[in-house]
Amino acid sequence: MKSNYYIFLCLLPVLSCIAEKQPDLIPQGYSVRTIETPPEVFLGIGGMEFSPDGDLFVCTREGEVWKYILQDKEWSLFADGLHEALGIWIDPKNAEIYVIHRPEITRLIDSNSDGRADVYETVNAGWGVTDNYHEYAFGLVRDRKGNFYGTLNTSLSWPGWARSKKWDIGRVWTEGFKDTEGKMGRAAKYRGWGFQVTPEGNFIPFASGMRSPAGIGINNKDELFFTDNQGDWEASSSLHHIVKDRFHGHPSSLMDHPDYKDQDLNAIAIEEYDNLRKRPAVWIPHGELANSPGEPTFDYTRGKFGPFTGQMFIGDQSRSNMMRVSLDKVGGEYQGVIFDFINRLQTGCIRQVFAPDGSMWVGQTGRGWGSAGGKEFGLQQVSWDGKTIPFSMHDLKLTKKGFQITFTRPVDPNLAGNPDHYNLERWGYHYHPKYGSPKIDLKKEKPTKVEISKDGLRVNLETTLETNRVYRFNLDSISAKDGTKMSNTKAWYTLNRLKG
Amino acid sequence: MKQYTAYILISFFSIVSSDLIGMPDREVVIGTRHAQLRFSPEVFAVKPGTYVKLTLNNTDEMIHNLVLIKGGSKEIQRLADLALKLGERGMEMGFVPKDPSIISAIGLVQPGKKSSIEFTAPMKKGDYSFVCTFPGHSLTMRGVMKVVDDPASVNFAEIKRASIGTTPKNGVLEVGKEARVVRVHISGVDSGRSIAVGLPGGFNYLFDAEKLMVRMGWVGPFINVGRDRRSRGGGPCSILGQKFNVGSSEFPLRVGNALRVPVVRFCGYSRLGNPEFNYEVDGVKVTQTATGNPNGQGLTYGFKVRDAPDDLYFLIKPKGLRVSTTAGKWKSDKGLVQIPANEANEFFISVEPI
């Protein structure tokens, strides 16, 4: 028996070359390949970027930067001794490498060209940081004007969790709630802020109200987005559009806001915070879609990664799935829809980057919060075969009377024409200092009218529209005209504003 | 100008062959490196079945033993755990547990003493480990006995490389031929921006990149970063080895006025050679290095200051320290070294616990 077992073990690598086990949920035409990471190295990926030469640079939670040469499958250590590096940016013009870690943004310079960084130049350290483990610094993106952006986690402040009173600063629970509801706080300057560092090197606190903003992304119009994790003051995980001076809802950061300096944040009524906050552009419902989302990345591969060009991809550290977002600008503000895309990969997904060949590389860490799959870390490549158009919802947008769903291929008109096949639900969330929120005012209903376009690619639904609601669609009874099953049958649309 | 260099004491092993029956085929002497918790040499090679006389020459100030075992790092860890579990009986048994993996062992050897043992090397070729199982020493005090047909062919230089870069499973970062520079939170040090530096030769210090001060120094092994790199990260890590006081003061380097806290900016560091920290004090550019003192504990700081507009002051809490400087004067009553502007271009300040 034992010897059989060994033979099996020996065959494993061979088998994995032939056909790697694929996730249960993955659109047709897509496949996943697991990349071998350097032996005996903890590679908890915190950031990924391709250099202009096409080499992949990976920075890690263990404070290292590794270079991977794709054609040779060869890893080499470029830098070490950083403090939990959670973002990297490489200048496409001159290949300069920047990382963000707990204490600062650092430029890594290999001055003697031996393949290892030897000068660690501090670019900016404008924020406060203590030895509180939760004070992560996330990033790193840069706009076309040369401004860097990153986000700063709040401190873990409630003594019952932090096991010390020394960080119990800036916790907010407001009147009517127990003081233990406020969990996160601000033990140092600008915790809970998104920041900008100008090309001249000035640190500018940019937007406040963040809790655990584990990923920041930028689109080709230099618009910024970040994801936040469910927790105190955060009803569910979410995606936000960052605009200068915006307040995103978690009050601790207001300690560093000029309008709130020296004010008792617990004496301010919850209604004031509610009026001040900008709601998430897209709710990512906790438990059913994601528990701790990572960075948003836009697909600008011009079709090399399939039919979703211009849309956004987000991974989740807890459920180890990849999601897809399409934004919908309504009344000048972003809201939009989120779909599950791949469920699931080998472990927690927090970073991704598109390779020059259009494949998506997913950087993974499963350390600390328990990730589905259970691996401590990993790297996987998701590729599209270049020809198979999966059958799925391509987009879902708000109309004046309901929603328009676009499909990647023509739908079966008999199935898609039946209002019973949309399983519509809508709900809201509390805004409160408590940890997460249940769904409130949950309503189920059918569309009142369903209209299919002649080409079978679009369906217009009419239904009751209500603001500040998440609409969930479940289309698992609908297949394509040729009988193909839909790859991802659910969609979650966040309706903040109605179409004017 | 005085310059200090850290010297490493190395004992060499000798080979004595003999035709006499009952005399060992081979004699090996293993020394201990002063204050580094390291053996020297850390590798030796013998032929299978050789009758070996092994001597532990303890030139260190601490007590050590030497246990030769079958197996590698896992076995070392297991043996070290067994030794620790001996508890009160440990000293009496020389921290040598009873275990079938042990080939031979030298019990506790007092500082400055020697002890020998004779044994027959295994017939089976391969790597065997030797370790000091005195509590706390096994992480760094370990070496390899190679059983090979041709001991002369073993390339010792290649083997003596310490692991670089990555986090070992036990969390212990070692220092090899090159200095290590690692951002870390150290237990008991209230700073979010600490940088641990491990120099070859067993001197280590902690630089605070916010207050631009060296927080502490220690001799021996470097750091354990396990608590930063397990679970959610960011946890307090520990220094290994023996800590010593360096009279740390916040923002110790000042320009023109010793009493005024300066406006500072940390600019990063260079790892070309001995690590150099770059920072600005009231706009004056400073480069700072540190080296170990040859006679035990203490550090020597090297400063390069570009265009000092005025006298400089370097603050040190004088208690229990001997301070010397290559420029200006140490005023122990005021707890500062005053460096005239015209000598500030390059100078060295040495702090040594008395």
PDB file of N, CA, C and O in Angstrom, chain A residues 41-42 61-62 64 66 77 80-81 83-84 102-104 111-112 118-122 125 127 129-131 133 136 166 367-369, chain B residues 164-167 169 180-185 189-193 210 228-234 265-272:
ATOM      1  N   VAL A  41      10.514  29.148   0.121  1.00  0.00           N
ATOM      2  CA  VAL A  41      10.326  30.586   0.306  1.00  0.00           C
ATOM      3  C   VAL A  41       8.853  30.856   0.584  1.00  0.00           C
ATOM      4  O   VAL A  41       7.987  30.386  -0.150  1.00  0.00           O
ATOM      5  N   PHE A  42       8.586  31.599   1.643  1.00  0.00           N
ATOM      6  CA  PHE A  42       7.230  32.058   1.901  1.00  0.00           C
ATOM      7  C   PHE A  42       6.955  33.208   0.939  1.00  0.00           C
ATOM      8  O   PHE A  42       7.612  34.237   1.012  1.00  0.00           O
ATOM      9  N   ARG A  61       4.486  39.733   1.640  1.00  0.00           N
ATOM     10  CA  ARG A  61       4.207  40.071   3.030  1.00  0.00           C
ATOM     11  C   ARG A  61       5.417  39.767   3.902  1.00  0.00           C
ATOM     12  O   ARG A  61       5.558  40.325   4.987  1.00  0.00           O
ATOM     13  N   GLU A  62       6.292  38.896   3.440  1.00  0.00           N
ATOM     14  CA  GLU A  62       7.510  38.568   4.187  1.00  0.00           C
ATOM     15  C   GLU A  62       8.600  39.595   3.921  1.00  0.00           C
ATOM     16  O   GLU A  62       9.731  39.439   4.388  1.00  0.00           O
ATOM     17  N   GLU A  64       9.950  40.736   0.968  1.00  0.00           N
ATOM     18  CA  GLU A  64      10.923  40.512  -0.093  1.00  0.00           C
ATOM     19  C   GLU A  64      10.358  40.925  -1.448  1.00  0.00           C
ATOM     20  O   GLU A  64       9.149  41.061  -1.614  1.00  0.00           O
ATOM     21  N   TRP A  66      10.759  39.504  -5.360  1.00  0.00           N
ATOM     22  CA  TRP A  66      11.289  38.438  -6.199  1.00  0.00           C
ATOM     23  C   TRP A  66      11.012  38.750  -7.656  1.00  0.00           C
ATOM     24  O   TRP A  66       9.966  39.293  -8.000  1.00  0.00           O
ATOM     25  N   LEU A  77      15.934  36.562  -6.039  1.00  0.00           N
ATOM     26  CA  LEU A  77      15.612  37.544  -5.004  1.00  0.00           C
ATOM     27  C   LEU A  77      16.168  38.895  -5.401  1.00  0.00           C
ATOM     28  O   LEU A  77      17.359  39.022  -5.682  1.00  0.00           O
ATOM     29  N   ASP A  80      15.157  42.449   0.040  1.00  0.00           N
ATOM     30  CA  ASP A  80      14.598  41.830   1.241  1.00  0.00           C
ATOM     31  C   ASP A  80      14.662  42.798   2.405  1.00  0.00           C
ATOM     32  O   ASP A  80      15.191  43.898   2.283  1.00  0.00           O
ATOM     33  N   GLY A  81      14.070  42.397   3.515  1.00  0.00           N
ATOM     34  CA  GLY A  81      14.105  43.233   4.718  1.00  0.00           C
ATOM     35  C   GLY A  81      13.087  44.357   4.717  1.00  0.00           C
ATOM     36  O   GLY A  81      13.158  45.266   5.534  1.00  0.00           O
ATOM     37  N   HIS A  83       9.083  45.738   5.195  1.00  0.00           N
ATOM     38  CA  HIS A  83       8.142  45.410   6.270  1.00  0.00           C
ATOM     39  C   HIS A  83       6.741  45.209   5.713  1.00  0.00           C
ATOM     40  O   HIS A  83       5.955  46.130   5.623  1.00  0.00           O
ATOM     41  N   GLU A  84       6.445  43.984   5.333  1.00  0.00           N
ATOM     42  CA  GLU A  84       5.146  43.604   4.792  1.00  0.00           C
ATOM     43  C   GLU A  84       4.804  44.484   3.590  1.00  0.00           C
ATOM     44  O   GLU A  84       3.985  45.403   3.663  1.00  0.00           O
ATOM     45  N   ARG A 102       4.796  48.904   5.394  1.00  0.00           N
ATOM     46  CA  ARG A 102       4.274  49.594   6.582  1.00  0.00           C
ATOM     47  C   ARG A 102       4.862  50.993   6.775  1.00  0.00           C
ATOM     48  O   ARG A 102       4.125  51.949   6.957  1.00  0.00           O
ATOM     49  N   PRO A 103       6.179  51.136   6.750  1.00  0.00           N
ATOM     50  CA  PRO A 103       6.726  52.446   7.119  1.00  0.00           C
ATOM     51  C   PRO A 103       6.747  53.489   6.013  1.00  0.00           C
ATOM     52  O   PRO A 103       6.788  54.679   6.312  1.00  0.00           O
ATOM     53  N   GLU A 104       6.757  53.101   4.727  1.00  0.00           N
ATOM     54  CA  GLU A 104       7.035  54.110   3.700  1.00  0.00           C
ATOM     55  C   GLU A 104       6.861  53.571   2.286  1.00  0.00           C
ATOM     56  O   GLU A 104       6.645  52.378   2.075  1.00  0.00           O
ATOM     57  N   SER A 111      22.260  49.594  -7.793  1.00  0.00           N
ATOM     58  CA  SER A 111      23.240  50.547  -8.323  1.00  0.00           C
ATOM     59  C   SER A 111      24.453  49.862  -8.941  1.00  0.00           C
ATOM     60  O   SER A 111      25.127  50.433  -9.780  1.00  0.00           O
ATOM     61  N   ASN A 112      24.762  48.630  -8.520  1.00  0.00           N
ATOM     62  CA  ASN A 112      25.927  47.963  -9.110  1.00  0.00           C
ATOM     63  C   ASN A 112      25.519  46.879 -10.114  1.00  0.00           C
ATOM     64  O   ASN A 112      26.348  46.059 -10.515  1.00  0.00           O
ATOM     65  N   ASP A 118      20.490  47.526  -3.815  1.00  0.00           N
ATOM     66  CA  ASP A 118      21.437  47.854  -2.747  1.00  0.00           C
ATOM     67  C   ASP A 118      21.174  49.214  -2.126  1.00  0.00           C
ATOM     68  O   ASP A 118      21.645  49.505  -1.048  1.00  0.00           O
ATOM     69  N   VAL A 119      20.411  50.060  -2.817  1.00  0.00           N
ATOM     70  CA  VAL A 119      20.017  51.334  -2.213  1.00  0.00           C
ATOM     71  C   VAL A 119      18.498  51.314  -2.018  1.00  0.00           C
ATOM     72  O   VAL A 119      17.748  51.061  -2.960  1.00  0.00           O
ATOM     73  N   TYR A 120      18.075  51.515  -0.788  1.00  0.00           N
ATOM     74  CA  TYR A 120      16.654  51.540  -0.430  1.00  0.00           C
ATOM     75  C   TYR A 120      16.328  52.997  -0.094  1.00  0.00           C
ATOM     76  O   TYR A 120      16.572  53.447   1.014  1.00  0.00           O
ATOM     77  N   GLU A 121      15.805  53.704  -1.090  1.00  0.00           N
ATOM     78  CA  GLU A 121      15.628  55.151  -0.933  1.00  0.00           C
ATOM     79  C   GLU A 121      14.201  55.466  -0.484  1.00  0.00           C
ATOM     80  O   GLU A 121      13.231  55.064  -1.131  1.00  0.00           O
ATOM     81  N   THR A 122      14.101  56.191   0.614  1.00  0.00           N
ATOM     82  CA  THR A 122      12.775  56.543   1.129  1.00  0.00           C
ATOM     83  C   THR A 122      12.165  57.629   0.248  1.00  0.00           C
ATOM     84  O   THR A 122      12.708  58.723   0.136  1.00  0.00           O
ATOM     85  N   ALA A 125       7.313  59.021   3.637  1.00  0.00           N
ATOM     86  CA  ALA A 125       6.901  58.351   4.874  1.00  0.00           C
ATOM     87  C   ALA A 125       6.001  59.315   5.640  1.00  0.00           C
ATOM     88  O   ALA A 125       6.160  59.543   6.825  1.00  0.00           O
ATOM     89  N   TRP A 127       2.979  59.249   6.649  1.00  0.00           N
ATOM     90  CA  TRP A 127       1.914  58.813   7.541  1.00  0.00           C
ATOM     91  C   TRP A 127       2.493  58.278   8.839  1.00  0.00           C
ATOM     92  O   TRP A 127       3.678  57.954   8.924  1.00  0.00           O
ATOM     93  N   VAL A 129       2.764  55.438  11.841  1.00  0.00           N
ATOM     94  CA  VAL A 129       2.644  53.981  11.980  1.00  0.00           C
ATOM     95  C   VAL A 129       3.193  53.589  13.347  1.00  0.00           C
ATOM     96  O   VAL A 129       4.174  54.161  13.821  1.00  0.00           O
ATOM     97  N   THR A 130       2.513  52.672  14.022  1.00  0.00           N
ATOM     98  CA  THR A 130       2.994  52.162  15.308  1.00  0.00           C
ATOM     99  C   THR A 130       3.296  50.676  15.121  1.00  0.00           C
ATOM    100  O   THR A 130       3.274  50.175  13.996  1.00  0.00           O
ATOM    101  N   ASP A 131       3.507  49.991  16.209  1.00  0.00           N
ATOM    102  CA  ASP A 131       3.734  48.551  16.097  1.00  0.00           C
ATOM    103  C   ASP A 131       2.421  47.770  16.200  1.00  0.00           C
ATOM    104  O   ASP A 131       2.424  46.597  16.548  1.00  0.00           O
ATOM    105  N   TYR A 133      -0.332  45.632  14.663  1.00  0.00           N
ATOM    106  CA  TYR A 133      -0.197  44.779  13.479  1.00  0.00           C
ATOM    107  C   TYR A 133      -1.132  45.163  12.348  1.00  0.00           C
ATOM    108  O   TYR A 133      -0.869  44.882  11.194  1.00  0.00           O
ATOM    109  N   TYR A 136      -1.530  48.262   8.164  1.00  0.00           N
ATOM    110  CA  TYR A 136      -0.989  47.957   6.841  1.00  0.00           C
ATOM    111  C   TYR A 136      -1.018  49.202   5.970  1.00  0.00           C
ATOM    112  O   TYR A 136      -1.869  50.071   6.132  1.00  0.00           O
ATOM    113  N   LYS A 166      -2.739  50.591  24.611  1.00  0.00           N
ATOM    114  CA  LYS A 166      -1.895  51.653  24.071  1.00  0.00           C
ATOM    115  C   LYS A 166      -2.364  52.153  22.707  1.00  0.00           C
ATOM    116  O   LYS A 166      -2.023  53.240  22.306  1.00  0.00           O
ATOM    117  N   ARG A 367      -2.598  33.694   4.533  1.00  0.00           N
ATOM    118  CA  ARG A 367      -2.087  33.760   5.912  1.00  0.00           C
ATOM    119  C   ARG A 367      -2.875  34.758   6.762  1.00  0.00           C
ATOM    120  O   ARG A 367      -3.058  35.897   6.374  1.00  0.00           O
ATOM    121  N   GLY A 368      -3.357  34.307   7.900  1.00  0.00           N
ATOM    122  CA  GLY A 368      -3.891  35.229   8.893  1.00  0.00           C
ATOM    123  C   GLY A 368      -5.385  35.176   9.115  1.00  0.00           C
ATOM    124  O   GLY A 368      -5.845  35.340  10.233  1.00  0.00           O
ATOM    125  N   TRP A 369      -6.155  34.979   8.063  1.00  0.00           N
ATOM    126  CA  TRP A 369      -7.604  35.036   8.238  1.00  0.00           C
ATOM    127  C   TRP A 369      -8.309  33.764   7.794  1.00  0.00           C
ATOM    128  O   TRP A 369      -9.522  33.716   7.790  1.00  0.00           O
TER     129      TRP A 369
ATOM    130  N   ILE B 164      20.147  33.350   2.754  1.00  0.00           N
ATOM    131  CA  ILE B 164      19.926  34.766   2.485  1.00  0.00           C
ATOM    132  C   ILE B 164      18.464  35.025   2.173  1.00  0.00           C
ATOM    133  O   ILE B 164      17.800  34.213   1.574  1.00  0.00           O
ATOM    134  N   GLY B 165      18.037  36.192   2.564  1.00  0.00           N
ATOM    135  CA  GLY B 165      16.747  36.673   2.095  1.00  0.00           C
ATOM    136  C   GLY B 165      15.549  36.053   2.761  1.00  0.00           C
ATOM    137  O   GLY B 165      14.814  36.710   3.468  1.00  0.00           O
ATOM    138  N   THR B 166      15.366  34.803   2.589  1.00  0.00           N
ATOM    139  CA  THR B 166      14.077  34.228   2.901  1.00  0.00           C
ATOM    140  C   THR B 166      13.865  33.993   4.391  1.00  0.00           C
ATOM    141  O   THR B 166      14.791  34.038   5.180  1.00  0.00           O
ATOM    142  N   THR B 167      12.620  33.724   4.739  1.00  0.00           N
ATOM    143  CA  THR B 167      12.268  33.470   6.128  1.00  0.00           C
ATOM    144  C   THR B 167      12.349  31.979   6.412  1.00  0.00           C
ATOM    145  O   THR B 167      11.574  31.210   5.879  1.00  0.00           O
ATOM    146  N   LYS B 169      11.773  28.511   8.502  1.00  0.00           N
ATOM    147  CA  LYS B 169      10.576  28.080   9.233  1.00  0.00           C
ATOM    148  C   LYS B 169      10.626  28.444  10.708  1.00  0.00           C
ATOM    149  O   LYS B 169       9.618  28.753  11.305  1.00  0.00           O
ATOM    150  N   ARG B 180      22.837  42.217   7.079  1.00  0.00           N
ATOM    151  CA  ARG B 180      21.400  42.186   6.802  1.00  0.00           C
ATOM    152  C   ARG B 180      20.756  43.435   7.358  1.00  0.00           C
ATOM    153  O   ARG B 180      21.176  43.947   8.400  1.00  0.00           O
ATOM    154  N   VAL B 181      19.749  43.913   6.649  1.00  0.00           N
ATOM    155  CA  VAL B 181      19.022  45.106   7.080  1.00  0.00           C
ATOM    156  C   VAL B 181      17.537  44.757   6.975  1.00  0.00           C
ATOM    157  O   VAL B 181      17.045  44.492   5.885  1.00  0.00           O
ATOM    158  N   VAL B 182      16.860  44.741   8.105  1.00  0.00           N
ATOM    159  CA  VAL B 182      15.495  44.224   8.125  1.00  0.00           C
ATOM    160  C   VAL B 182      14.570  45.143   8.921  1.00  0.00           C
ATOM    161  O   VAL B 182      14.826  45.433  10.087  1.00  0.00           O
ATOM    162  N   ARG B 183      13.518  45.598   8.257  1.00  0.00           N
ATOM    163  CA  ARG B 183      12.489  46.385   8.940  1.00  0.00           C
ATOM    164  C   ARG B 183      11.698  45.466   9.854  1.00  0.00           C
ATOM    165  O   ARG B 183      11.265  44.388   9.433  1.00  0.00           O
ATOM    166  N   VAL B 184      11.466  45.916  11.066  1.00  0.00           N
ATOM    167  CA  VAL B 184      10.870  44.995  12.030  1.00  0.00           C
ATOM    168  C   VAL B 184      10.324  45.767  13.235  1.00  0.00           C
ATOM    169  O   VAL B 184      10.746  46.883  13.507  1.00  0.00           O
ATOM    170  N   HIS B 185       9.321  45.186  13.889  1.00  0.00           N
ATOM    171  CA  HIS B 185       8.924  45.695  15.209  1.00  0.00           C
ATOM    172  C   HIS B 185       9.608  44.806  16.228  1.00  0.00           C
ATOM    173  O   HIS B 185       9.432  43.590  16.201  1.00  0.00           O
ATOM    174  N   VAL B 189      10.151  47.752  22.064  1.00  0.00           N
ATOM    175  CA  VAL B 189      10.630  49.009  21.477  1.00  0.00           C
ATOM    176  C   VAL B 189       9.431  49.712  20.835  1.00  0.00           C
ATOM    177  O   VAL B 189       8.828  49.190  19.907  1.00  0.00           O
ATOM    178  N   ASP B 190       9.085  50.860  21.368  1.00  0.00           N
ATOM    179  CA  ASP B 190       7.889  51.553  20.923  1.00  0.00           C
ATOM    180  C   ASP B 190       8.198  52.366  19.665  1.00  0.00           C
ATOM    181  O   ASP B 190       8.427  53.562  19.732  1.00  0.00           O
ATOM    182  N   SER B 191       8.237  51.682  18.547  1.00  0.00           N
ATOM    183  CA  SER B 191       8.527  52.367  17.298  1.00  0.00           C
ATOM    184  C   SER B 191       7.909  51.592  16.149  1.00  0.00           C
ATOM    185  O   SER B 191       8.021  50.372  16.091  1.00  0.00           O
ATOM    186  N   GLY B 192       7.272  52.302  15.250  1.00  0.00           N
ATOM    187  CA  GLY B 192       6.709  51.653  14.066  1.00  0.00           C
ATOM    188  C   GLY B 192       7.694  51.575  12.928  1.00  0.00           C
ATOM    189  O   GLY B 192       7.425  50.976  11.903  1.00  0.00           O
ATOM    190  N   ARG B 193       8.834  52.247  13.081  1.00  0.00           N
ATOM    191  CA  ARG B 193       9.795  52.306  11.976  1.00  0.00           C
ATOM    192  C   ARG B 193      11.195  51.928  12.462  1.00  0.00           C
ATOM    193  O   ARG B 193      12.101  52.755  12.477  1.00  0.00           O
ATOM    194  N   GLU B 210      12.552  56.878  12.663  1.00  0.00           N
ATOM    195  CA  GLU B 210      11.723  58.047  12.969  1.00  0.00           C
ATOM    196  C   GLU B 210      12.485  59.031  13.838  1.00  0.00           C
ATOM    197  O   GLU B 210      12.496  60.223  13.616  1.00  0.00           O
ATOM    198  N   ASP B 228       6.398  38.247  13.082  1.00  0.00           N
ATOM    199  CA  ASP B 228       6.030  39.188  12.031  1.00  0.00           C
ATOM    200  C   ASP B 228       5.535  38.458  10.793  1.00  0.00           C
ATOM    201  O   ASP B 228       4.779  38.994  10.005  1.00  0.00           O
ATOM    202  N   ARG B 229       5.968  37.231  10.628  1.00  0.00           N
ATOM    203  CA  ARG B 229       5.740  36.555   9.355  1.00  0.00           C
ATOM    204  C   ARG B 229       4.837  35.339   9.483  1.00  0.00           C
ATOM    205  O   ARG B 229       4.753  34.534   8.574  1.00  0.00           O
ATOM    206  N   ARG B 230       4.242  35.213  10.638  1.00  0.00           N
ATOM    207  CA  ARG B 230       3.222  34.174  10.785  1.00  0.00           C
ATOM    208  C   ARG B 230       1.889  34.871  11.012  1.00  0.00           C
ATOM    209  O   ARG B 230       1.827  36.013  11.445  1.00  0.00           O
ATOM    210  N   SER B 231       0.810  34.149  10.730  1.00  0.00           N
ATOM    211  CA  SER B 231      -0.542  34.653  10.937  1.00  0.00           C
ATOM    212  C   SER B 231      -0.713  36.040  10.319  1.00  0.00           C
ATOM    213  O   SER B 231      -0.343  36.253   9.188  1.00  0.00           O
ATOM    214  N   ARG B 232      -1.253  36.992  11.066  1.00  0.00           N
ATOM    215  CA  ARG B 232      -1.613  38.270  10.448  1.00  0.00           C
ATOM    216  C   ARG B 232      -0.445  39.225  10.266  1.00  0.00           C
ATOM    217  O   ARG B 232      -0.602  40.313   9.728  1.00  0.00           O
ATOM    218  N   GLY B 233       0.717  38.854  10.778  1.00  0.00           N
ATOM    219  CA  GLY B 233       1.898  39.673  10.545  1.00  0.00           C
ATOM    220  C   GLY B 233       2.012  40.845  11.496  1.00  0.00           C
ATOM    221  O   GLY B 233       1.144  41.085  12.332  1.00  0.00           O
ATOM    222  N   GLY B 234       3.136  41.567  11.369  1.00  0.00           N
ATOM    223  CA  GLY B 234       3.338  42.789  12.142  1.00  0.00           C
ATOM    224  C   GLY B 234       3.597  42.575  13.613  1.00  0.00           C
ATOM    225  O   GLY B 234       3.716  43.526  14.366  1.00  0.00           O
ATOM    226  N   ARG B 265      14.472  64.306   8.321  1.00  0.00           N
ATOM    227  CA  ARG B 265      13.879  63.508   7.248  1.00  0.00           C
ATOM    228  C   ARG B 265      14.753  62.291   7.037  1.00  0.00           C
ATOM    229  O   ARG B 265      15.973  62.414   6.847  1.00  0.00           O
ATOM    230  N   PHE B 266      14.141  61.127   7.102  1.00  0.00           N
ATOM    231  CA  PHE B 266      14.879  59.889   6.842  1.00  0.00           C
ATOM    232  C   PHE B 266      14.883  59.648   5.335  1.00  0.00           C
ATOM    233  O   PHE B 266      13.849  59.751   4.680  1.00  0.00           O
ATOM    234  N   CYS B 267      16.036  59.372   4.779  1.00  0.00           N
ATOM    235  CA  CYS B 267      16.138  59.264   3.316  1.00  0.00           C
ATOM    236  C   CYS B 267      16.413  57.851   2.829  1.00  0.00           C
ATOM    237  O   CYS B 267      16.518  57.626   1.627  1.00  0.00           O
ATOM    238  N   GLY B 268      16.597  56.910   3.762  1.00  0.00           N
ATOM    239  CA  GLY B 268      16.817  55.530   3.322  1.00  0.00           C
ATOM    240  C   GLY B 268      18.211  55.038   3.668  1.00  0.00           C
ATOM    241  O   GLY B 268      18.908  55.640   4.493  1.00  0.00           O
ATOM    242  N   TYR B 269      18.585  53.938   3.033  1.00  0.00           N
ATOM    243  CA  TYR B 269      19.887  53.357   3.363  1.00  0.00           C
ATOM    244  C   TYR B 269      20.504  52.671   2.164  1.00  0.00           C
ATOM    245  O   TYR B 269      19.829  52.348   1.191  1.00  0.00           O
ATOM    246  N   SER B 270      21.807  52.500   2.284  1.00  0.00           N
ATOM    247  CA  SER B 270      22.545  51.791   1.247  1.00  0.00           C
ATOM    248  C   SER B 270      23.060  50.500   1.848  1.00  0.00           C
ATOM    249  O   SER B 270      23.500  50.456   3.000  1.00  0.00           O
ATOM    250  N   ARG B 271      23.016  49.428   1.068  1.00  0.00           N
ATOM    251  CA  ARG B 271      23.528  48.139   1.529  1.00  0.00           C
ATOM    252  C   ARG B 271      24.773  47.729   0.763  1.00  0.00           C
ATOM    253  O   ARG B 271      25.156  46.566   0.785  1.00  0.00           O
ATOM    254  N   LEU B 272      25.401  48.695   0.106  1.00  0.00           N
ATOM    255  CA  LEU B 272      26.686  48.405  -0.539  1.00  0.00           C
ATOM    256  C   LEU B 272      27.717  48.407   0.578  1.00  0.00           C
ATOM    257  O   LEU B 272      28.034  49.437   1.142  1.00  0.00           O
TER     258      LEU B 272
END
